[in-house]
Amino acid sequence: MSQSQPTLQIEDLKTHFLTKAGDVKAVDGISFNVNKGEVLGLVGESGCGKSVTGFSIMGLIDHPGKIVGGRIIFNGTDLVGLAETEMRKIRGRKIALIFQDPMMTLNPVLRIDTQMIEAIQAHENVSRKVARLRARDALGQVGIPSPDERLRAYPHQFSGGMRQRVAIAIALLNKPDLIIADEPTTALDVTIQAQILYEAQKLCRDTGTAMIWITHDLTVVAGLADRICVMYAGRIVEKGGIDEVLDDPFHPYTYGLIGSVPSRNKRGSPLYQIPGMTPSLLKLGSGCAFRERCSRADEACKNMPQATKPKPGREVRCFHPHLETS
Amino acid sequence: MIAFLIRRLTQSGLVLLVMSLLVFIGVFAIGNPVDILINPDADQEEIERAIKALGLDKPMWEQYWIFLVNALQGDLGRSFVFNIPALQLIWQRMPATLELAGFAMFLSIFLGIPLGMIAGLKPDSWVGRTIMSGSILGFSLPTFWVGLMMILLFAVYLGWLPASGRGETVDVFGVPVSFLTLNGLSHILLPAINLALFKLSLTIRLARAGTREAMLMDYVKFARAKGLSNARVIMVHVFKNIMIPVVTVLGLELGNVIAFSVVTETIFSWPGMGKLIIDSINVLDRPVIVAYLLMTVSMFIVINLVVDIIYSMLDPRVRLGDMKS
Ligand SMILES: Nc1ncnc2c1ncn2[C@@H]1O[C@H](COP(=O)(O)OP(=O)(O)OP(=O)(O)O)[C@@H](O)[C@H]1O
Ligand code: SF4
Ligand SMILES: [Mg+2]
């Protein structure tokens, strides 16, 4: 999009959980940028560190997690090590987070208006009345019918899809520069998912908001994201424009992921499944983490592959990427 | 709501009826009050006259029937000992017990919830650990022993607080209360703390468990992601959620506090219903025993009803109409 500075620049971010059993390297040296108005897809299996990445940006990592290295440059400021009071001003105002499970993110005993008004008043000195009007408009904006009445309702009086819309409305309240959407549509049925995806994309285009869309489902980001980062065991193994990566994956893991997605031209033939299981983050050796499951692994893979750029705008972390098919 | 209340009241009536029958049979099984009430030197004729006057010559079922008919008219019989209506006797003693129980509950709630929340927010700090150790002690030490130790320490050894009685009272709407006079307050303090100890420990545990659970919930993380201050997250988002279990359990425990006050009242000679019932059992004052038990059960019923209503107000997901009675 614009040639100006990216909204978010992550450089070699490392977030580890210092548990009694040892260091869990949930995020171990990832780098990526998100530009204004751009949707970045962050894809990977369960437990690969997607949510921890999101929480690291928000400064909301659970104990005993800690950012042990790297930088998170947001609009020119490094968020790592920023004082809590400063961080609080950014949360919800400049960067908003939408969670996976709409049933769990709204407080069950507080009315929707309370939960929306407090999100405004946390950052701006406005009256309840003004805040309420803005909350109402935000509900209308995400397609909730009769928002005036719905403001007085409790979360359990909404369906799952409507609740996620409320959560999205809350995220939009303060017109953030960056939205981190952590699998926000996983719990919803397909038609509602499609609507929300469409609206999210439109929003970014129209307002220039940058978005990180976290998911384990390639088909979700396929029509939504501009660029994609594929994560495996705390590292980004492949990066590039969404269409290039999907059409022509380099990394054996991405290759396997795409092979395991059902599609029309593969009908009848059995779906591919990546063999083995996600490795324990506690017991990662020094080599490539995908080694045990990779059909291309050899002696070289006992070392850690560095990121290479086989093509402009593409990046892969593998000794033997699928380059021959291209 | 109305349907719920009607259903609830009908059930309560049945409970009271069954209860009165059980109590009546039970009290008969304890022994014959004549042996205790009447001077052993009295002659046969005198004894028989007394038995007749008390209505004890009739068969049990007939006595129960008479009792039931009278009870429906609000007459639970006269105390054999004091020769005044049993109900009146209990009414006289009830304010003292309610005041003690209420004061104890007040202590448990206003100390227990903050302490429990602190322990839940900082479970590994020394403050959190100290609070929890204290609550374990409160749970495991027997009430009567703690009561005696408190008397020994504060009344006998240090001499700071009186060991028995209600002290000076003032009338509020015709009901005598102690806690509004300094002297009365000094009298209620020890027994109230003694009675509160168990509930305080319970409240601390409930508040701590609720806080720890809530802090892990997505809605707390989402609240923080909105940029709310820590204070608002804890005082609004967490607090409102832990109030649900705390109020429910404590409400139901209020009945127990009243029942348990028997022990505390006896130790501290607090002139309430608990002391009355112990004295009445000692002399087999049947009408008083029966009336006391019926009153206590009624109180439990009313308390449970009120708790359900408060619960439905605290938790918007619960509607009274849907609730099983
Ligand atoms: N509080 C914690 N203590 C210890 N380890 C943790 C903690 N939270 C996360 N982790 C570790 O971090 C890793 C990454 O977790 P994360 O939640 O980011 O996965 P994810 O990619 O979001 O998976 P999912 O798709 O299931 O949401 C997990 O494998 C887990 O072992
Ligand atoms: S580095 Fe080796 S083991 Fe790792 S993905 Fe590439 S080929 Fe497979
Ligand atoms: Mg996750």
XYZ file of C-alpha atoms in Angstrom, chain A residues 17-183:
167
model
C 7.847 -19.187 29.231
C 10.282 -19.782 32.047
C 8.532 -22.773 33.594
C 9.812 -25.140 36.258
C 10.157 -27.851 33.599
C 12.391 -25.586 31.525
C 12.156 -22.750 29.016
C 9.242 -23.056 26.632
C 10.338 -21.129 23.568
C 6.838 -20.297 22.383
C 8.076 -17.557 20.068
C 11.714 -17.832 19.098
C 13.025 -15.164 16.826
C 10.270 -14.063 14.480
C 10.324 -11.000 12.237
C 7.601 -9.521 10.086
C 6.039 -6.225 9.062
C 2.446 -5.152 8.675
C 1.693 -2.118 6.560
C -1.183 0.305 6.710
C -4.399 -1.171 5.321
C -2.806 -4.562 4.949
C -4.057 -7.909 6.225
C -1.320 -10.265 7.300
C -2.242 -13.909 7.792
C -0.401 -15.738 10.578
C -0.936 -19.461 10.024
C 0.202 -22.589 11.829
C -0.841 -25.608 13.831
C -2.169 -25.418 17.352
C 0.558 -24.542 19.838
C 3.014 -23.048 17.345
C 2.967 -19.669 19.102
C 0.412 -17.627 17.160
C -1.526 -16.365 20.155
C 1.655 -15.751 22.128
C 2.806 -13.538 19.264
C -0.429 -11.536 19.518
C -0.227 -11.250 23.292
C 3.417 -10.205 23.067
C 2.433 -7.270 20.891
C -0.283 -6.309 23.389
C 2.041 -6.721 26.358
C -0.367 -9.225 27.882
C 1.726 -12.366 28.211
C 0.683 -14.640 31.045
C 3.062 -15.415 33.849
C 5.714 -16.979 33.574
C 6.069 -15.728 29.995
C 8.560 -13.004 29.142
C 9.816 -11.228 26.070
C 13.474 -12.180 26.188
C 14.630 -10.521 23.005
C 13.766 -8.539 19.918
C 11.831 -5.403 19.154
C 8.184 -4.593 18.451
C 8.182 -1.274 16.645
C 4.681 0.137 16.502
C 4.289 3.485 14.721
C 7.926 4.115 15.398
C 7.933 3.251 19.122
C 9.431 0.084 20.554
C 6.762 -1.582 22.709
C 9.202 -3.986 24.347
C 9.994 -2.683 27.796
C 7.474 0.153 27.535
C 6.100 1.192 30.944
C 2.763 -0.398 31.847
C 1.013 2.980 32.023
C 2.159 3.797 28.488
C 1.233 0.333 27.261
C -2.234 0.691 28.728
C -2.814 3.794 26.621
C -1.980 1.836 23.477
C -4.069 -1.214 24.290
C -7.581 -0.901 22.986
C -6.911 2.515 21.522
C -4.082 2.001 19.034
C -4.026 -1.791 18.967
C -7.150 -3.872 19.451
C -7.398 -7.585 20.015
C -10.247 -9.884 19.017
C -10.285 -13.329 20.575
C -11.130 -16.744 19.309
C -14.105 -17.631 21.438
C -16.914 -15.066 21.383
C -18.642 -16.931 24.209
C -15.790 -16.221 26.573
C -14.537 -12.746 25.744
C -17.464 -10.726 27.002
C -17.995 -10.579 30.728
C -21.194 -12.556 31.408
C -22.412 -10.390 34.281
C -21.957 -6.957 32.700
C -24.284 -5.379 30.185
C -23.013 -4.703 26.684
C -23.228 -0.937 27.160
C -21.087 -1.116 30.304
C -18.467 -3.114 28.472
C -18.450 -0.759 25.503
C -18.584 2.514 27.400
C -15.702 1.542 29.662
C -13.600 0.805 26.575
C -14.137 4.384 25.414
C -13.810 6.031 28.795
C -10.561 4.194 29.475
C -8.940 6.376 26.839
C -10.984 9.501 26.481
C -12.524 11.910 28.895
C -16.040 11.832 27.471
C -19.408 11.695 29.181
C -21.300 8.438 29.500
C -23.924 9.781 27.169
C -21.511 10.563 24.372
C -19.715 7.261 24.865
C -23.039 5.458 24.703
C -23.919 7.081 21.409
C -20.608 6.015 19.976
C -21.126 2.489 21.267
C -24.511 2.401 19.579
C -23.067 3.546 16.274
C -20.338 0.942 16.492
C -22.918 -1.801 16.999
C -24.859 -0.566 14.005
C -21.662 -0.498 11.967
C -21.027 -4.233 12.493
C -24.587 -5.034 11.470
C -26.375 -5.542 14.771
C -30.070 -4.735 14.366
C -31.763 -2.276 16.769
C -28.498 -1.374 18.500
C -30.216 0.947 20.982
C -32.063 -1.938 22.586
C -29.200 -4.390 22.263
C -26.940 -2.111 24.264
C -28.984 -2.945 27.344
C -28.678 -6.696 26.843
C -26.302 -9.137 28.493
C -23.890 -11.269 26.445
C -25.901 -14.469 26.901
C -28.806 -12.850 25.088
C -26.774 -12.795 21.853
C -25.989 -15.652 19.479
C -22.360 -16.630 18.968
C -22.084 -14.704 15.716
C -23.671 -11.604 17.213
C -21.384 -11.791 20.200
C -18.344 -11.864 17.961
C -19.756 -8.836 16.168
C -19.997 -7.089 19.525
C -16.374 -7.979 20.244
C -15.422 -6.605 16.849
C -17.451 -3.461 17.495
C -15.531 -3.005 20.746
C -12.266 -3.423 18.867
C -13.349 -0.740 16.397
C -14.584 1.741 19.027
C -11.396 3.736 19.271
C -10.427 3.406 15.593
C -7.195 1.509 16.201
C -4.254 1.496 13.806
C -3.772 -2.250 14.211
C -6.222 -5.054 14.885
C -4.994 -8.450 15.970
C -7.701 -10.998 15.226
C -6.881 -14.286 16.949
C -8.963 -16.911 15.136
